CSV table of C-alpha atoms in Angstrom, one decimal:
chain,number,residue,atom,x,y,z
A,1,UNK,CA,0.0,0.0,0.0
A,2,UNK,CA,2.8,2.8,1.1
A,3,UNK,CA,4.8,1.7,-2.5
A,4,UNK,CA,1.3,2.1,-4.4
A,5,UNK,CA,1.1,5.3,-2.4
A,6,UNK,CA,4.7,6.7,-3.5
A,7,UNK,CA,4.3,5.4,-7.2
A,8,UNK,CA,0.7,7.4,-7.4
A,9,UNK,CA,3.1,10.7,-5.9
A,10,UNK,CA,-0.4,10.3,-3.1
A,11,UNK,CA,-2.9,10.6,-6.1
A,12,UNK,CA,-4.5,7.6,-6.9
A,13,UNK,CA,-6.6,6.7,-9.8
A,14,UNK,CA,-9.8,4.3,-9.2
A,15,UNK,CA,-7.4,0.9,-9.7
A,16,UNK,CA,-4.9,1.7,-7.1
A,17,UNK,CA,-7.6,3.4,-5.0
A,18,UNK,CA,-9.5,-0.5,-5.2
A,19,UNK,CA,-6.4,-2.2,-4.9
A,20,UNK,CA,-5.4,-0.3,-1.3
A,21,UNK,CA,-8.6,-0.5,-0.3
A,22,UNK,CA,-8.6,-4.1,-0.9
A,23,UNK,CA,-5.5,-4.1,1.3
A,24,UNK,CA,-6.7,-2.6,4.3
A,25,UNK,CA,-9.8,-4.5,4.1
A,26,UNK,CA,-7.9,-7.9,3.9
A,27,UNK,CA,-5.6,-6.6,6.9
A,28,UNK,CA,-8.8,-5.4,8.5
A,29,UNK,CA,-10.8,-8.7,8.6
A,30,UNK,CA,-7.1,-11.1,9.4
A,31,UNK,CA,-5.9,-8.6,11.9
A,32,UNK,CA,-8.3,-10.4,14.9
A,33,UNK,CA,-6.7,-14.0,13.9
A,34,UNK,CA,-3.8,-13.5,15.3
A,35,UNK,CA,-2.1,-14.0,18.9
A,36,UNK,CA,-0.8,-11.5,20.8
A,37,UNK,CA,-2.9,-8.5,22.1
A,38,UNK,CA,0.0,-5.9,21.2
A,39,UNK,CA,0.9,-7.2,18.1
A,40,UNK,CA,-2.8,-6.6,17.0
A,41,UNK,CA,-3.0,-3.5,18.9
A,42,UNK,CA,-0.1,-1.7,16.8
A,43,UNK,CA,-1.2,-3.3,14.0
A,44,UNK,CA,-4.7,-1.5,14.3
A,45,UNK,CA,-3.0,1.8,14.7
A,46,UNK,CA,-0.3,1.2,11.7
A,47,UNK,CA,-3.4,0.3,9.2
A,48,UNK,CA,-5.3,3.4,10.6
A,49,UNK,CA,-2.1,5.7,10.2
A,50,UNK,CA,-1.5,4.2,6.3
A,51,UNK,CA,-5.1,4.4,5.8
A,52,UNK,CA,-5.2,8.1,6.3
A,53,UNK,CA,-2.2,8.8,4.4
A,54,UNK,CA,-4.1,7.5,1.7
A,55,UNK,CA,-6.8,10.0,2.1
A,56,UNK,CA,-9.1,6.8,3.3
A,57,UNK,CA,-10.8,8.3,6.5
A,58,UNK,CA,-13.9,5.8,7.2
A,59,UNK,CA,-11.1,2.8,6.6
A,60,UNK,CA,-9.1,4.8,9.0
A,61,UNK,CA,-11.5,5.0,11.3
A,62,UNK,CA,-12.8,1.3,11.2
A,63,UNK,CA,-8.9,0.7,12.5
A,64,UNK,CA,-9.0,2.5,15.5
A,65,UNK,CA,-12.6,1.7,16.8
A,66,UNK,CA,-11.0,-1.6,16.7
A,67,UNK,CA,-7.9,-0.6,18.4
A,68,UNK,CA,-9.7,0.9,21.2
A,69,UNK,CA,-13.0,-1.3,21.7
A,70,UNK,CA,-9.3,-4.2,22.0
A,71,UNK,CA,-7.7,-2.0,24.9
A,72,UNK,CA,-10.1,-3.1,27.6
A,73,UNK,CA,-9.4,-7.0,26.9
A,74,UNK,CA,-5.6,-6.8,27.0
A,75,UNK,CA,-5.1,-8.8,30.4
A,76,UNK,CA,-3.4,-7.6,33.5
A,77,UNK,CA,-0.3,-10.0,33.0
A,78,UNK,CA,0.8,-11.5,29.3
A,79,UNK,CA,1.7,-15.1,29.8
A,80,UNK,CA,3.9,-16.5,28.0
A,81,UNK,CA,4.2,-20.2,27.7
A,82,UNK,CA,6.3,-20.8,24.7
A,83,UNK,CA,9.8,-21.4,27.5
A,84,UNK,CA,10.3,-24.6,29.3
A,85,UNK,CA,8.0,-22.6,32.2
A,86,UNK,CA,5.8,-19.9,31.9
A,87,UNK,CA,6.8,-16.6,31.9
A,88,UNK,CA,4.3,-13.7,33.2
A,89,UNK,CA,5.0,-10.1,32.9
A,90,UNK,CA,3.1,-6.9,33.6
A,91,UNK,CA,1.2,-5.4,30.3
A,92,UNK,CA,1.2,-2.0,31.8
A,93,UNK,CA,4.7,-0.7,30.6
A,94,UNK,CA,3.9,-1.3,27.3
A,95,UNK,CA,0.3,-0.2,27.3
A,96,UNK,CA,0.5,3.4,28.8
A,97,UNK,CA,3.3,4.0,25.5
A,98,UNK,CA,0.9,2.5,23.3
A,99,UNK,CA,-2.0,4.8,24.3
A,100,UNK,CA,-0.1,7.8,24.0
A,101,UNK,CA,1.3,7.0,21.0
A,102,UNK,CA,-2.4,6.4,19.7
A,103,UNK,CA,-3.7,9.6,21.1
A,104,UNK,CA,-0.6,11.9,19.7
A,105,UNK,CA,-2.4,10.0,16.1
A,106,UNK,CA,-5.9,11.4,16.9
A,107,UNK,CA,-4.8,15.0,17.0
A,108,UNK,CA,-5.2,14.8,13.1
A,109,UNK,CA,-7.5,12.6,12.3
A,110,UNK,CA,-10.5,14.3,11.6
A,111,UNK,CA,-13.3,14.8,13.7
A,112,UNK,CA,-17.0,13.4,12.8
A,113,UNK,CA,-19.8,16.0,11.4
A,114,UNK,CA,-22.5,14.2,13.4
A,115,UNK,CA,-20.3,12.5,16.3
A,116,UNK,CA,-18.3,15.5,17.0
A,117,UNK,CA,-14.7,16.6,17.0
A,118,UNK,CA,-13.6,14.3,19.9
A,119,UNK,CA,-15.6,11.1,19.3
A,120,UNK,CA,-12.7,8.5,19.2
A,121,UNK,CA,-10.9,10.5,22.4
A,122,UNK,CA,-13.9,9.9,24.3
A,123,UNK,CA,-14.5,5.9,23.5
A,124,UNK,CA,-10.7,6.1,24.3
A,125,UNK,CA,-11.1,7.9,27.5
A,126,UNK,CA,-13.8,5.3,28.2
A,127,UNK,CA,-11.8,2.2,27.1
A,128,UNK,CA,-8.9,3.1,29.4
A,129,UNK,CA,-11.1,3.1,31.9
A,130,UNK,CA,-11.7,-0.4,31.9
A,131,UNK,CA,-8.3,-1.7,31.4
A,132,UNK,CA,-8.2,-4.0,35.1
A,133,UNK,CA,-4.4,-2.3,36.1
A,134,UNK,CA,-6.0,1.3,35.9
A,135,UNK,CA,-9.3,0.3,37.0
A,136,UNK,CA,-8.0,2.5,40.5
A,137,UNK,CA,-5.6,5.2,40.8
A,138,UNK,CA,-2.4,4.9,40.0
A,139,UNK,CA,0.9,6.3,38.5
A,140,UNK,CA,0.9,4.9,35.2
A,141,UNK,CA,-3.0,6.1,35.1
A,142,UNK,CA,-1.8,9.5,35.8
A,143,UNK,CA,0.7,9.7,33.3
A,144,UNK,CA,-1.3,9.0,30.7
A,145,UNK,CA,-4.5,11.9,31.8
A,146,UNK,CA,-1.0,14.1,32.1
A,147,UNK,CA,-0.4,12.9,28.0
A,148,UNK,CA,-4.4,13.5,27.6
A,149,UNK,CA,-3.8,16.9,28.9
A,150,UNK,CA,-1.1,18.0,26.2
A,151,UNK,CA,-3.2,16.7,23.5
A,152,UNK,CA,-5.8,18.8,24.0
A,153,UNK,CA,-3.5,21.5,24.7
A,154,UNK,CA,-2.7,21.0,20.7
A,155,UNK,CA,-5.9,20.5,20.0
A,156,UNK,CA,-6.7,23.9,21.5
A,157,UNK,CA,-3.8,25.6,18.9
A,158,UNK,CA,-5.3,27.6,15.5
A,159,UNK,CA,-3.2,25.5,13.4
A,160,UNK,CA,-2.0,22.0,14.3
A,161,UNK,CA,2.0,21.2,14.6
A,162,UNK,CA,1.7,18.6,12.5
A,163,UNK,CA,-0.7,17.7,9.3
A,164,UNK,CA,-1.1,14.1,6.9
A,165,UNK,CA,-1.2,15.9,3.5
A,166,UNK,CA,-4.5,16.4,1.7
A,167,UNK,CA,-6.5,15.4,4.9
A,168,UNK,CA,-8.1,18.2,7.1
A,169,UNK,CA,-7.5,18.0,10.2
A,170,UNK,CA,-9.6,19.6,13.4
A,171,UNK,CA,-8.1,22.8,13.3
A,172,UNK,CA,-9.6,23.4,9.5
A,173,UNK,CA,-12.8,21.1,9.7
A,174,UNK,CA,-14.0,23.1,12.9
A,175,UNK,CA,-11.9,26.1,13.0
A,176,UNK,CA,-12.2,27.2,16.5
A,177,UNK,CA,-16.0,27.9,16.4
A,178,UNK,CA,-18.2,27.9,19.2
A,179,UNK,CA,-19.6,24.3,19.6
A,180,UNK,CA,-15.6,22.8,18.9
A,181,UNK,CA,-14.1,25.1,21.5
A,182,UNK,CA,-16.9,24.6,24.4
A,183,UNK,CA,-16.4,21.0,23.6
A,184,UNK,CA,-12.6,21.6,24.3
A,185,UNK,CA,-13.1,23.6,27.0
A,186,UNK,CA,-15.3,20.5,28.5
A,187,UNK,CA,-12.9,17.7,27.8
A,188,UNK,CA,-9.8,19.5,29.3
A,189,UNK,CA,-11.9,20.1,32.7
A,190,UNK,CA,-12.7,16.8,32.7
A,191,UNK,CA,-9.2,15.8,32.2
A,192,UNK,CA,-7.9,18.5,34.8
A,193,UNK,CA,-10.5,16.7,37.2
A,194,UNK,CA,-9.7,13.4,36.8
A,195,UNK,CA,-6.0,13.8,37.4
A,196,UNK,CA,-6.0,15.9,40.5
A,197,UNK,CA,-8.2,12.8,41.3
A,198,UNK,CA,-5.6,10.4,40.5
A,199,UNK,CA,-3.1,12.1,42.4
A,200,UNK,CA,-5.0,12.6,45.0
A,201,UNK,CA,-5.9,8.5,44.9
A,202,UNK,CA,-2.2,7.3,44.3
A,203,UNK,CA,-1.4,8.3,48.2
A,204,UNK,CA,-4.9,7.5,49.7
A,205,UNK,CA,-4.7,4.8,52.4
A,206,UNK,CA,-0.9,5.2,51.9
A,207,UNK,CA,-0.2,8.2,53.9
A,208,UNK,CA,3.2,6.3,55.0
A,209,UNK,CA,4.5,4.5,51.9
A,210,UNK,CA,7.2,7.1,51.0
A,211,UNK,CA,7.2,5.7,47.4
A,212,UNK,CA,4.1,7.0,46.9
A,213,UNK,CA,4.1,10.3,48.1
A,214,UNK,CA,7.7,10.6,46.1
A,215,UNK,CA,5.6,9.4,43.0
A,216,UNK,CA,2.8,12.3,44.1
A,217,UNK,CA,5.1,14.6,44.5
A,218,UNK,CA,6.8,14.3,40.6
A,219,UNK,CA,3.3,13.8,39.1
A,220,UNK,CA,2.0,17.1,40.3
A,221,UNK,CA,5.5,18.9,39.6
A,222,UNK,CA,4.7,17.6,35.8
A,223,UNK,CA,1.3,18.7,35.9
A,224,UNK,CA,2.2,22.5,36.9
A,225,UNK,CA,4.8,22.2,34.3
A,226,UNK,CA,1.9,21.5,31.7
A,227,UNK,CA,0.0,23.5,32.5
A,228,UNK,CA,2.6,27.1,33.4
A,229,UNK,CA,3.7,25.8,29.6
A,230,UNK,CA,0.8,25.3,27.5
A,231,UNK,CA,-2.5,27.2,29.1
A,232,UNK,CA,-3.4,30.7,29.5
A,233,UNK,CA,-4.9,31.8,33.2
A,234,UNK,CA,-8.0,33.7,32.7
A,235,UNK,CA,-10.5,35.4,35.2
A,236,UNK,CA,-12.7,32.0,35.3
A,237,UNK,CA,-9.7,30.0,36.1
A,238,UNK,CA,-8.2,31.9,38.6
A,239,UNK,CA,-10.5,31.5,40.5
């Protein structure tokens, strides 16, 4: 697809528009046969990122509904028994990456007319949720809202840092009007909200484990940072 892409120069004619589309619905319907949760996982999110290089945004899309309706069956532990004994390791070091990686994707691809600009952040904001290690507070949880935070810092920019050519992105679908900035303004409360809560839930019951408060302590220290370097204080928020 990414040679029929470069041999095109990005402008496809109706065979190799078929023959990609083909493509990514072949990866699209083999992609759930295989093992390994990650492996499909970045699999999802390499289709979706080719698709909308090729200008395809509803195959795009199909791609990443899948990647985040996955995220909530990827097991606490991956176990592997391929060794002469099994092997069991944490999945949460390589899914808080994963996420952000995904999210830094959805700053251009482009909203829905009917759904709204932020439809796919918010099935991801409710998939996350229901991932069993961040099911309750917790650092890696925190780490991520603080990654959610700077997204929609970009989000809130005129112009976008970064653009897939020929595809609009937020910034020129919606252009800062009324019903895409209140809907910004709602998301990054919500996201301010749930990370004070997360901080506030790492130390809870744990007002001795030094750990944790040290954990607290560089958490917050990241947030002010985030905030002193991409927000403006106005009279509503100062107070």
């Amino acid at each position: 697809v990414v040679k029929a892409y470069r041999f095109m120069s990005g402008k496809h004619n109706r065979k190799t528009s078929a023959f990609v589309k083909a493509c990514l619905a072949y990866s699209h319907i083999t992609i759930p046969s295989l093992d390994g949760a990650f492996l499909k996982l970045r699999l999802y999110l390499q289709c979706a990122q080719v698709a909308l290089v090729n200008n395809m945004v509803s195959q795009g899309e199909a791609f990443l509904k899948s990647a985040v309706s996955l995220i909530p069956e990827v097991p606490e532990y991956d176990i592997d028994e391929r060794a002469d004994r099994k092997t069991k390791t944490r999945t949460e070091p390589e899914m808080l990456p994963y996420v952000l990686n995904l999210a830094s994707f959805l700053l251009i691809f482009p909203g829905h007319p009917k759904n709204g600009p932020f439809h796919l952040v918010k099935g991801l904001l409710n998939a996350v949720q229901k991932y069993k290690p961040w099911e309750k507070p917790c650092v890696g949880k925190c780490k991520l809202y603080l990654g959610l935070v700077h997204l929609f810092a970009a989000f809130a920019q005129r112009s976008f840092p970064y653009h897939v050519t020929k595809v609009d992105s937020n910034d020129t679908l919606f252009g800062s009007n009324d019903v895409y900035e209140k809907s910004l303004s709602h998301f990054t409360g919500t996201l301010l909200t749930q990370t004070l809560n997360q901080l506030h839930g790492i130390v809870e019951g744990k007002e001795k484990d030094r750990s944790a408060k040290a954990a607290q302590g560089e958490l917050a220290l990241d947030l002010v940072n985030i905030l002193l370097s991409t927000m403006t204080m106005n009279k509503h928020s100062a107070t």
